[in-house]
Amino acid sequence: EFERHLEDNLFILYQELKNKTYQHSEYEYFKISDPKKRDIYKAEIALFEFRKKTLQINIRRNSQINPKR
């Protein structure tokens, strides 16, 4: 759905960033122990998440900002 109206959706995303109104969704948290113990934070797969991934990719490509972990 996001891709069907890509130009409009990217413009909306740009406006939200510019206006500082962008918000991402919550992550699902769980632990696994195969083959070693790990904490997992999983994003929901939805239109909103596609927008977030698009934003993350573009930040990494177009800036010198390193994401904090």
mmCIF file of N, CA, C and O in Angstrom:
data_model
loop_
_atom_site.group_PDB
_atom_site.id
_atom_site.type_symbol
_atom_site.label_atom_id
_atom_site.label_comp_id
_atom_site.label_asym_id
_atom_site.label_seq_id
_atom_site.Cartn_x
_atom_site.Cartn_y
_atom_site.Cartn_z
ATOM 1 N N GLU A 1 0.827 -1.194 0.000
ATOM 2 C CA GLU A 1 0.000 0.000 0.000
ATOM 3 C C GLU A 1 0.872 1.259 0.000
ATOM 4 O O GLU A 1 0.588 2.194 -0.728
ATOM 5 N N PHE A 2 1.899 1.268 0.809
ATOM 6 C CA PHE A 2 2.787 2.430 0.860
ATOM 7 C C PHE A 2 3.392 2.693 -0.517
ATOM 8 O O PHE A 2 3.466 3.839 -0.965
ATOM 9 N N GLU A 3 3.796 1.634 -1.189
ATOM 10 C CA GLU A 3 4.442 1.770 -2.494
ATOM 11 C C GLU A 3 3.475 2.224 -3.580
ATOM 12 O O GLU A 3 3.896 2.858 -4.550
ATOM 13 N N ARG A 4 2.202 1.903 -3.445
ATOM 14 C CA ARG A 4 1.219 2.314 -4.452
ATOM 15 C C ARG A 4 1.115 3.824 -4.544
ATOM 16 O O ARG A 4 0.826 4.361 -5.604
ATOM 17 N N HIS A 5 1.343 4.490 -3.431
ATOM 18 C CA HIS A 5 1.282 5.953 -3.386
ATOM 19 C C HIS A 5 2.603 6.478 -2.830
ATOM 20 O O HIS A 5 2.622 7.326 -1.939
ATOM 21 N N LEU A 6 3.688 5.960 -3.377
ATOM 22 C CA LEU A 6 5.012 6.208 -2.826
ATOM 23 C C LEU A 6 5.339 7.696 -2.715
ATOM 24 O O LEU A 6 5.768 8.160 -1.660
ATOM 25 N N GLU A 7 5.150 8.447 -3.770
ATOM 26 C CA GLU A 7 5.506 9.868 -3.745
ATOM 27 C C GLU A 7 4.727 10.622 -2.667
ATOM 28 O O GLU A 7 5.313 11.378 -1.891
ATOM 29 N N ASP A 8 3.433 10.400 -2.603
ATOM 30 C CA ASP A 8 2.618 11.068 -1.582
ATOM 31 C C ASP A 8 3.043 10.648 -0.181
ATOM 32 O O ASP A 8 3.158 11.477 0.725
ATOM 33 N N ASN A 9 3.271 9.346 0.016
ATOM 34 C CA ASN A 9 3.650 8.857 1.339
ATOM 35 C C ASN A 9 5.020 9.353 1.775
ATOM 36 O O ASN A 9 5.224 9.667 2.948
ATOM 37 N N LEU A 10 5.960 9.446 0.843
ATOM 38 C CA LEU A 10 7.267 9.998 1.191
ATOM 39 C C LEU A 10 7.159 11.476 1.545
ATOM 40 O O LEU A 10 7.849 11.956 2.448
ATOM 41 N N PHE A 11 6.298 12.195 0.837
ATOM 42 C CA PHE A 11 6.096 13.605 1.166
ATOM 43 C C PHE A 11 5.487 13.750 2.563
ATOM 44 O O PHE A 11 5.909 14.608 3.338
ATOM 45 N N ILE A 12 4.524 12.906 2.894
ATOM 46 C CA ILE A 12 3.918 12.930 4.234
ATOM 47 C C ILE A 12 4.973 12.623 5.289
ATOM 48 O O ILE A 12 5.055 13.300 6.322
ATOM 49 N N LEU A 13 5.794 11.619 5.032
ATOM 50 C CA LEU A 13 6.869 11.278 5.951
ATOM 51 C C LEU A 13 7.828 12.454 6.118
ATOM 52 O O LEU A 13 8.216 12.802 7.236
ATOM 53 N N TYR A 14 8.183 13.097 5.022
ATOM 54 C CA TYR A 14 9.048 14.280 5.072
ATOM 55 C C TYR A 14 8.421 15.377 5.939
ATOM 56 O O TYR A 14 9.092 15.978 6.783
ATOM 57 N N GLN A 15 7.135 15.639 5.743
ATOM 58 C CA GLN A 15 6.450 16.675 6.517
ATOM 59 C C GLN A 15 6.435 16.333 8.008
ATOM 60 O O GLN A 15 6.629 17.213 8.856
ATOM 61 N N GLU A 16 6.203 15.073 8.341
ATOM 62 C CA GLU A 16 6.202 14.665 9.745
ATOM 63 C C GLU A 16 7.578 14.854 10.376
ATOM 64 O O GLU A 16 7.691 15.276 11.522
ATOM 65 N N LEU A 17 8.617 14.544 9.624
ATOM 66 C CA LEU A 17 9.974 14.759 10.139
ATOM 67 C C LEU A 17 10.278 16.238 10.304
ATOM 68 O O LEU A 17 10.817 16.669 11.321
ATOM 69 N N LYS A 18 9.911 17.002 9.310
ATOM 70 C CA LYS A 18 10.139 18.445 9.341
ATOM 71 C C LYS A 18 9.400 19.098 10.502
ATOM 72 O O LYS A 18 9.944 19.962 11.192
ATOM 73 N N ASN A 19 8.171 18.661 10.737
ATOM 74 C CA ASN A 19 7.335 19.240 11.798
ATOM 75 C C ASN A 19 7.550 18.581 13.158
ATOM 76 O O ASN A 19 6.886 18.931 14.130
ATOM 77 N N LYS A 20 8.434 17.589 13.188
ATOM 78 C CA LYS A 20 8.747 16.852 14.417
ATOM 79 C C LYS A 20 7.513 16.172 15.012
ATOM 80 O O LYS A 20 7.320 16.136 16.216
ATOM 81 N N THR A 21 6.679 15.615 14.126
ATOM 82 C CA THR A 21 5.483 14.898 14.566
ATOM 83 C C THR A 21 5.573 13.404 14.261
ATOM 84 O O THR A 21 4.634 12.657 14.558
ATOM 85 N N TYR A 22 6.675 12.960 13.675
ATOM 86 C CA TYR A 22 6.847 11.545 13.337
ATOM 87 C C TYR A 22 6.949 10.707 14.611
ATOM 88 O O TYR A 22 7.663 11.051 15.534
ATOM 89 N N GLN A 23 6.225 9.595 14.638
ATOM 90 C CA GLN A 23 6.297 8.646 15.758
ATOM 91 C C GLN A 23 6.333 7.238 15.184
ATOM 92 O O GLN A 23 5.622 6.932 14.237
ATOM 93 N N HIS A 24 7.160 6.400 15.753
ATOM 94 C CA HIS A 24 7.183 5.010 15.307
ATOM 95 C C HIS A 24 6.402 4.152 16.287
ATOM 96 O O HIS A 24 6.128 4.546 17.413
ATOM 97 N N SER A 25 6.073 2.947 15.828
ATOM 98 C CA SER A 25 5.276 2.056 16.667
ATOM 99 C C SER A 25 6.150 1.347 17.693
ATOM 100 O O SER A 25 7.367 1.412 17.647
ATOM 101 N N GLU A 26 5.505 0.643 18.587
ATOM 102 C CA GLU A 26 6.199 -0.102 19.630
ATOM 103 C C GLU A 26 6.835 -1.369 19.051
ATOM 104 O O GLU A 26 6.438 -1.852 18.002
ATOM 105 N N TYR A 27 7.811 -1.884 19.773
ATOM 106 C CA TYR A 27 8.454 -3.135 19.404
ATOM 107 C C TYR A 27 7.943 -4.253 20.304
ATOM 108 O O TYR A 27 7.649 -4.032 21.472
ATOM 109 N N GLU A 28 7.855 -5.445 19.740
ATOM 110 C CA GLU A 28 7.536 -6.635 20.532
ATOM 111 C C GLU A 28 8.849 -7.172 21.090
ATOM 112 O O GLU A 28 9.835 -7.321 20.363
ATOM 113 N N TYR A 29 8.890 -7.452 22.378
ATOM 114 C CA TYR A 29 10.106 -7.932 23.032
ATOM 115 C C TYR A 29 9.941 -9.383 23.438
ATOM 116 O O TYR A 29 8.914 -9.776 23.964
ATOM 117 N N PHE A 30 10.961 -10.196 23.159
ATOM 118 C CA PHE A 30 10.980 -11.562 23.652
ATOM 119 C C PHE A 30 12.420 -12.053 23.712
ATOM 120 O O PHE A 30 13.326 -11.433 23.155
ATOM 121 N N LYS A 31 12.622 -13.157 24.403
ATOM 122 C CA LYS A 31 13.949 -13.745 24.551
ATOM 123 C C LYS A 31 13.988 -15.089 23.839
ATOM 124 O O LYS A 31 12.980 -15.795 23.804
ATOM 125 N N ILE A 32 15.153 -15.415 23.281
ATOM 126 C CA ILE A 32 15.360 -16.735 22.720
ATOM 127 C C ILE A 32 16.653 -17.296 23.293
ATOM 128 O O ILE A 32 17.495 -16.554 23.801
ATOM 129 N N SER A 33 16.806 -18.592 23.176
ATOM 130 C CA SER A 33 18.034 -19.203 23.687
ATOM 131 C C SER A 33 18.521 -20.307 22.749
ATOM 132 O O SER A 33 19.015 -21.326 23.187
ATOM 133 N N ASP A 34 18.358 -20.093 21.460
ATOM 134 C CA ASP A 34 18.790 -21.089 20.486
ATOM 135 C C ASP A 34 19.594 -20.407 19.398
ATOM 136 O O ASP A 34 19.028 -19.636 18.632
ATOM 137 N N PRO A 35 20.847 -20.551 19.263
ATOM 138 C CA PRO A 35 21.753 -21.400 20.027
ATOM 139 C C PRO A 35 22.306 -20.708 21.264
ATOM 140 O O PRO A 35 22.900 -21.351 22.119
ATOM 141 N N LYS A 36 22.131 -19.396 21.376
ATOM 142 C CA LYS A 36 22.588 -18.706 22.586
ATOM 143 C C LYS A 36 21.489 -17.758 23.045
ATOM 144 O O LYS A 36 20.568 -17.429 22.288
ATOM 145 N N LYS A 37 21.580 -17.282 24.274
ATOM 146 C CA LYS A 37 20.562 -16.385 24.816
ATOM 147 C C LYS A 37 20.672 -15.014 24.154
ATOM 148 O O LYS A 37 21.754 -14.458 24.036
ATOM 149 N N ARG A 38 19.493 -14.509 23.732
ATOM 150 C CA ARG A 38 19.434 -13.192 23.107
ATOM 151 C C ARG A 38 18.114 -12.513 23.436
ATOM 152 O O ARG A 38 17.094 -13.169 23.584
ATOM 153 N N ASP A 39 18.163 -11.192 23.523
ATOM 154 C CA ASP A 39 16.957 -10.381 23.649
ATOM 155 C C ASP A 39 16.589 -9.904 22.248
ATOM 156 O O ASP A 39 17.429 -9.375 21.526
ATOM 157 N N ILE A 40 15.345 -10.068 21.872
ATOM 158 C CA ILE A 40 14.883 -9.714 20.534
ATOM 159 C C ILE A 40 13.840 -8.606 20.651
ATOM 160 O O ILE A 40 12.925 -8.675 21.470
ATOM 161 N N TYR A 41 13.980 -7.596 19.817
ATOM 162 C CA TYR A 41 12.995 -6.528 19.685
ATOM 163 C C TYR A 41 12.526 -6.549 18.243
ATOM 164 O O TYR A 41 13.268 -6.231 17.334
ATOM 165 N N LYS A 42 11.278 -6.944 18.040
ATOM 166 C CA LYS A 42 10.737 -7.143 16.700
ATOM 167 C C LYS A 42 9.730 -6.043 16.383
ATOM 168 O O LYS A 42 8.803 -5.796 17.146
ATOM 169 N N ALA A 43 9.909 -5.419 15.217
ATOM 170 C CA ALA A 43 8.972 -4.397 14.774
ATOM 171 C C ALA A 43 7.781 -5.074 14.095
ATOM 172 O O ALA A 43 7.923 -6.116 13.464
ATOM 173 N N GLU A 44 6.616 -4.472 14.227
ATOM 174 C CA GLU A 44 5.443 -4.976 13.526
ATOM 175 C C GLU A 44 5.634 -4.734 12.037
ATOM 176 O O GLU A 44 6.184 -3.727 11.631
ATOM 177 N N ILE A 45 5.158 -5.669 11.238
ATOM 178 C CA ILE A 45 5.239 -5.497 9.791
ATOM 179 C C ILE A 45 3.916 -4.911 9.341
ATOM 180 O O ILE A 45 2.886 -5.556 9.396
ATOM 181 N N ALA A 46 3.979 -3.686 8.940
ATOM 182 C CA ALA A 46 2.782 -2.974 8.518
ATOM 183 C C ALA A 46 3.212 -1.762 7.709
ATOM 184 O O ALA A 46 4.398 -1.487 7.566
ATOM 185 N N LEU A 47 2.253 -1.047 7.228
ATOM 186 C CA LEU A 47 2.525 0.180 6.480
ATOM 187 C C LEU A 47 3.411 1.115 7.272
ATOM 188 O O LEU A 47 4.391 1.658 6.771
ATOM 189 N N PHE A 48 3.096 1.266 8.547
ATOM 190 C CA PHE A 48 3.858 2.161 9.406
ATOM 191 C C PHE A 48 5.311 1.722 9.498
ATOM 192 O O PHE A 48 6.225 2.538 9.449
ATOM 193 N N GLU A 49 5.533 0.419 9.609
ATOM 194 C CA GLU A 49 6.888 -0.097 9.715
ATOM 195 C C GLU A 49 7.648 0.067 8.415
ATOM 196 O O GLU A 49 8.847 0.305 8.418
ATOM 197 N N PHE A 50 6.978 -0.056 7.299
ATOM 198 C CA PHE A 50 7.635 0.176 6.020
ATOM 199 C C PHE A 50 8.142 1.604 5.944
ATOM 200 O O PHE A 50 9.246 1.866 5.487
ATOM 201 N N ARG A 51 7.340 2.538 6.444
ATOM 202 C CA ARG A 51 7.755 3.945 6.484
ATOM 203 C C ARG A 51 8.992 4.104 7.351
ATOM 204 O O ARG A 51 9.923 4.816 7.001
ATOM 205 N N LYS A 52 8.994 3.429 8.504
ATOM 206 C CA LYS A 52 10.126 3.543 9.413
ATOM 207 C C LYS A 52 11.390 2.982 8.777
ATOM 208 O O LYS A 52 12.453 3.583 8.862
ATOM 209 N N LYS A 53 11.272 1.830 8.135
ATOM 210 C CA LYS A 53 12.439 1.231 7.471
ATOM 211 C C LYS A 53 12.947 2.134 6.349
ATOM 212 O O LYS A 53 14.152 2.288 6.159
ATOM 213 N N THR A 54 12.032 2.732 5.594
ATOM 214 C CA THR A 54 12.426 3.664 4.540
ATOM 215 C C THR A 54 13.204 4.830 5.131
ATOM 216 O O THR A 54 14.244 5.238 4.610
ATOM 217 N N LEU A 55 12.734 5.343 6.231
ATOM 218 C CA LEU A 55 13.413 6.438 6.921
ATOM 219 C C LEU A 55 14.798 6.005 7.399
ATOM 220 O O LEU A 55 15.788 6.709 7.167
ATOM 221 N N GLN A 56 14.903 4.861 8.032
ATOM 222 C CA GLN A 56 16.188 4.388 8.550
ATOM 223 C C GLN A 56 17.208 4.212 7.434
ATOM 224 O O GLN A 56 18.369 4.606 7.561
ATOM 225 N N ILE A 57 16.791 3.622 6.330
ATOM 226 C CA ILE A 57 17.701 3.408 5.198
ATOM 227 C C ILE A 57 18.206 4.744 4.671
ATOM 228 O O ILE A 57 19.400 4.912 4.413
ATOM 229 N N ASN A 58 17.322 5.704 4.530
ATOM 230 C CA ASN A 58 17.731 6.998 3.994
ATOM 231 C C ASN A 58 18.615 7.778 4.953
ATOM 232 O O ASN A 58 19.529 8.478 4.518
ATOM 233 N N ILE A 59 18.377 7.654 6.235
ATOM 234 C CA ILE A 59 19.259 8.318 7.205
ATOM 235 C C ILE A 59 20.654 7.728 7.098
ATOM 236 O O ILE A 59 21.644 8.457 7.068
ATOM 237 N N ARG A 60 20.745 6.428 7.043
ATOM 238 C CA ARG A 60 22.064 5.786 6.953
ATOM 239 C C ARG A 60 22.789 6.149 5.666
ATOM 240 O O ARG A 60 23.995 6.321 5.649
ATOM 241 N N ARG A 61 22.060 6.256 4.579
ATOM 242 C CA ARG A 61 22.676 6.565 3.291
ATOM 243 C C ARG A 61 23.094 8.025 3.167
ATOM 244 O O ARG A 61 24.053 8.337 2.472
ATOM 245 N N ASN A 62 22.353 8.916 3.799
ATOM 246 C CA ASN A 62 22.519 10.344 3.518
ATOM 247 C C ASN A 62 23.050 11.176 4.668
ATOM 248 O O ASN A 62 22.965 12.394 4.624
ATOM 249 N N SER A 63 23.586 10.551 5.687
ATOM 250 C CA SER A 63 24.098 11.346 6.793
ATOM 251 C C SER A 63 25.292 10.683 7.445
ATOM 252 O O SER A 63 25.623 9.540 7.157
ATOM 253 N N GLN A 64 25.889 11.387 8.332
ATOM 254 C CA GLN A 64 27.020 10.872 9.081
ATOM 255 C C GLN A 64 26.591 10.411 10.470
ATOM 256 O O GLN A 64 27.425 10.103 11.312
ATOM 257 N N ILE A 65 25.303 10.350 10.726
ATOM 258 C CA ILE A 65 24.773 9.977 12.033
ATOM 259 C C ILE A 65 24.873 8.467 12.200
ATOM 260 O O ILE A 65 24.441 7.709 11.354
ATOM 261 N N ASN A 66 25.460 8.019 13.302
ATOM 262 C CA ASN A 66 25.520 6.600 13.611
ATOM 263 C C ASN A 66 24.418 6.274 14.607
ATOM 264 O O ASN A 66 24.301 6.940 15.625
ATOM 265 N N PRO A 67 23.588 5.252 14.303
ATOM 266 C CA PRO A 67 22.520 4.913 15.264
ATOM 267 C C PRO A 67 23.086 4.438 16.593
ATOM 268 O O PRO A 67 24.059 3.702 16.616
ATOM 269 N N LYS A 68 22.492 4.888 17.677
ATOM 270 C CA LYS A 68 22.897 4.460 19.018
ATOM 271 C C LYS A 68 22.264 3.134 19.316
ATOM 272 O O LYS A 68 21.129 2.886 18.976
ATOM 273 N N ARG A 69 22.994 2.275 19.999
ATOM 274 C CA ARG A 69 22.450 0.952 20.349
ATOM 275 C C ARG A 69 22.358 0.834 21.827
ATOM 276 O O ARG A 69 23.035 1.325 22.576
#
